[in-house]
Phi, psi and omega in degrees: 000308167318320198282330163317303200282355150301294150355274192303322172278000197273314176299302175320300168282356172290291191287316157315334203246005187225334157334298195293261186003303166319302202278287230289317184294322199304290174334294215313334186242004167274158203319126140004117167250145188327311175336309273207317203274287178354284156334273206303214197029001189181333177212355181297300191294320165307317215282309201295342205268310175327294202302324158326303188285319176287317174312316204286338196267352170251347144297345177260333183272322147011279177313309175288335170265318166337295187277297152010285194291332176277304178312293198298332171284307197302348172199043146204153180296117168221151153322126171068014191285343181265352150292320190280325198301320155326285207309327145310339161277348166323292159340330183259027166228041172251114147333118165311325199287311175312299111017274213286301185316300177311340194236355168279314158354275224247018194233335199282168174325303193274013195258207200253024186257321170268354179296320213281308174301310186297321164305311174304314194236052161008041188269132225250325182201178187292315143033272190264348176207161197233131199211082173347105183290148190277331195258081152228197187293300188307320173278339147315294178326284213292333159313309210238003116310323177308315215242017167254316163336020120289332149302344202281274161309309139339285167302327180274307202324302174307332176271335169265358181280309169299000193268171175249152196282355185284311152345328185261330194296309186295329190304308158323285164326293168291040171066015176282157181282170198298315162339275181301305165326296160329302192272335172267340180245327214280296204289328153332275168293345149292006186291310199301330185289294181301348174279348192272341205280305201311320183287338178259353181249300198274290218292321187282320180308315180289352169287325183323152187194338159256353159300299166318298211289299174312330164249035146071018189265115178318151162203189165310307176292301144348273189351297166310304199265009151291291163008285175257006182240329179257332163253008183033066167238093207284295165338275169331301171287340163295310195270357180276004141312298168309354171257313170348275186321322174306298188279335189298309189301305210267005158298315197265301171327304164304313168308274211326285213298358158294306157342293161305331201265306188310325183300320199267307193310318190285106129264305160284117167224065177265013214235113195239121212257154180234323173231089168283176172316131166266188179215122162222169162093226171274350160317306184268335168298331205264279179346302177293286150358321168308269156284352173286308204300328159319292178324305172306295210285342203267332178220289248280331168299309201303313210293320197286333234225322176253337162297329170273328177294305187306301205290337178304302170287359276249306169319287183327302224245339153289118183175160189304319157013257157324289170341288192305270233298304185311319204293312183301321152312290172284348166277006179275321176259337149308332187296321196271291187315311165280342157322305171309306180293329145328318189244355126318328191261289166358297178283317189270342155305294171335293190313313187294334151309324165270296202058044187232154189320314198267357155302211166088307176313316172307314170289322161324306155313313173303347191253010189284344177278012184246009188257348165278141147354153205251330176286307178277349154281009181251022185254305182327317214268302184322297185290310105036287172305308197290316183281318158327306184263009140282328185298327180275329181314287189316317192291316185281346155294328199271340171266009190071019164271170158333114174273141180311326196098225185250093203270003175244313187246027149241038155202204176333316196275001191270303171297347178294298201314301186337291191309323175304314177317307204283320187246031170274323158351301174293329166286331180257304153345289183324263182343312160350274197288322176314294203294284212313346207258004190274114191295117168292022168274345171283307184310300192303322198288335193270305185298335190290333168282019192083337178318105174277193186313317185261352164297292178340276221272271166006291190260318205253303172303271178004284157317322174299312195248030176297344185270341151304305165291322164294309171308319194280295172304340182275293192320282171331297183287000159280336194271277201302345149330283174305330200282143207220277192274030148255009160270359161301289216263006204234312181321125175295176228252140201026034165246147173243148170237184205278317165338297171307309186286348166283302207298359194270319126334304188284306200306329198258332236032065143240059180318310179319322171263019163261340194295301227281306153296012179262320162333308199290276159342283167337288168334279178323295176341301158020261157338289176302326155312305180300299193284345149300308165303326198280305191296318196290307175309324186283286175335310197246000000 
């Protein structure tokens, strides 16, 4: 019977965390609204055709700084290479919006670069010279290329780290150049890796919601929160999600089946590389130069550009604000974090209790939110909430008490839930990957002392997967900390979170009185970053 009532919370919480998915497909089919006609009749097809056009320029470009730097870390002797090798992974703890911001800074007409050209050829207006605008579809790409590019580079790194090394060497003998190494052995077998880095560079880029919006580029993710905040269409902004959730799904479909092709190509992974290429001369100035140059532009201007705004405004911008708005992030991601995991160890124990294929499912399910977009799980999150909280108004109506008002989506709990949706994934992944690693000979030896599931899971597990539970709650408190457009649309009415409140700032252009919390966010980011370099170090 204990082990049933596991079972029954494990199904139970599964299904709760899969509402919004639900809520979001049901709207999406109920009858059409003009809104909706309108839409696809006039500005839809531009929006699908941007998001198209954008997904495809930032996965090439992705591609184009990404892989380069992963063959060079993974297979030549360069200077400082056990440093660059990090440093390059950096770029994925700046806000793509913040970034975008910095470089519309320093690139637009008044800013001091093109201020800079004019003065030196003494030219007087835009006129006389032709200088590329950054707030188009293309600075989008390349902004959320800077800071996507390390999925790229991760995955290819790892995958040319994995390769054997007998393979590159006979390749060598039979007289290919280092080129031709490359291109007939080394990128063959790392493709199934770079295809999954790439599917994860389109998933995020279609998630993206400050970039786009700060540079006025329509996409889809717009769509949504113009939709429901400027035509207050719920309908409408539902189904133009459901076609998101449509490309996310045939996204996460292409990664698997890359996954799968990968399982045959990884047979050797004996290759610990001890003598890479060496490089000298201009070669290698051009290599370091390569990537230091990611690095510089991709985290280290931005990041130097908000250190000097924190410290100039530093008055302006240390102020109760600041404070609330922190405080409010962190008990909002203490909140979430500890939840995920509660409800990580909840699901991964059940499964570990049956230990039959289909206990399994519940985590799965639990884990579907996070591959949606931040704008369509908070339309997902809207529908549900909204009818909950008509539903208690009617009810304290029919008994003649006071009606509450709005007691789900208008406080904490509609963005909490939200977050929860998007990142319990990761507190179950984390848990996961721990319990299994738990001997099952431990379970059998604990019940034989009498001990039932929750003495078990207690005394025994816990302590086993605290490190597991910690890596999954610290990723969770990070993600919501950094998460932008479903606290945009999820947030009670004058609550912030440090996110909103740096986008808030970007949106006005006074990044400068934003730096110091955008700092703070960049930080935090960090974290996660360390301990993947660190695991990666371990590997290698």
């Amino acid at each position: 019977m204990k082990r049933l009532g596991w079972t029954v919370s494990s199904w139970g919480l599964a299904l709760v965390l899969t509402l919004p998915v639900l809520a979001l497909v049901y709207e999406a089919l109920l009858p059409t609204e003009d809104i909706f006609h309108h839409l696809w009749s006039t500005v839809l097809p531009v929006y699908i055709g941007n998001t198209f056009w954008l997904v495809l320029a930032v996965m090439g470009f992705s591609l184009l700084c990404g892989l380069p730097a992963a063959w060079l870390m993974a297979m030549c002797e360069l200077p400082g290479k056990r440093w660059l090798q990090w440093a390059l992974i950096l770029p994925l703890a700046m806000p793509s919006y913040i970034v975008a911001f910095v470089y519309t800074d320093l690139l637009d007409y008044s800013g001091p670069v093109q201020a800079a050209l004019r003065g030196w050829f003494g030219w007087q207006s835009s006129t006389e010279y032709y200088f590329p605008p950054i707030r188009t579809l293309g600075g989008a790409a390349i902004v959320l290329g800077l800071v996507l590019y390390p999925y790229v580079y991760l995955l290819a790194r790892t995958a040319f780290l994995e390769q054997s090394t007998n393979l590159i060497q006979s390749s060598r003998l039979l007289g290919c150049t280092p080129w031709q190494s490359f291109k007939r052995v080394s990128l063959p077998l790392a493709r199934p890796s770079i295809a999954v880095g790439l599917s994860l560079v389109a998933m995020e880029t279609l998630a993206d919601f400050g970039t786009v919006h700060f540079f006025a580029v329509s996409t889809l993710t717009t769509a949504v929160y113009d939709t429901w905040l400027g035509y207050g269409s719920l309908n409408a902004a539902a189904k133009i999600a459901a076609i998101m959730l449509l490309v996310v799904t045939l996204l996460l479909s292409m990664e698997r089946m890359s996954r799968k092709r990968q399982q045959v190509f990884q047979k050797t992974m004996e290759h610990e590389q001890e003598t890479g290429y060496r490089l000298t001369g201009l070669t290698r100035l051009a290599a370091l130069g390569y990537c230091w140059g990611l690095v510089t532009i991709g985290f280290l201007l931005p990041f130097a550009i908000l250190c000097y705004h924190a410290v100039y405004y530093f008055d302006q911008a240390w102020n109760a604000k600041f404070f609330q708005y922190s405080a409010n992030s962190l008990l909002l991601s203490t909140l979430v974090a500890l939840l995920a995991i509660l409800l990580a160890v909840m699901l991964g124990m059940s499964h570990r209790l049956k230990g039959r294929a289909y206990t399994a499912l519940p985590m799965r399910l639990a884990s579907m939110g996070y591959a949606l977009p931040g704008t369509v799980l908070a339309i997902g999150v809207l529908i549900p909430l909204t009818g909950m909280d008509f539903a208690i108004n009617d009810l304290a109506l029919w008994l003649g008490l006071r009606e509450p008002g709005l007691v789900l989506t208008g406080t904490m709990t509609a963005i909490a839930f939200g977050y929860l949706v998007r990142f319990a994934a990761m507190a179950v992944g984390a848990v996961e990957s721990s319990i299994n690693k738990v001997s099952p000979s431990l379970d059998m030896v604990t019940q034989t002392l009498g001990y039932g599931p929750g003495a078990m899971i207690a005394r025994v597990h816990i302590p086993l997967i605290r490190k597991g539970i910690l890596a999954g709650a610290l990723l969770v408190f990070i993600e919501c900390m950094k998460e932008l457009p479903a606290a945009l649309l999820l947030r009670p009415f004058n609550f912030h979170t440090l996110a909103t409140y740096v986008y808030q700032f970007v949106s006005d252009e006074q990044l400068e009185l934003g730096a110091l919390p955008a700092i703070v966010i960049v930080l935090v980011g960090l974290i996660p970053l360390i301990f993947l370099n660190r695991s990666l170090e371990q590997h290698h």
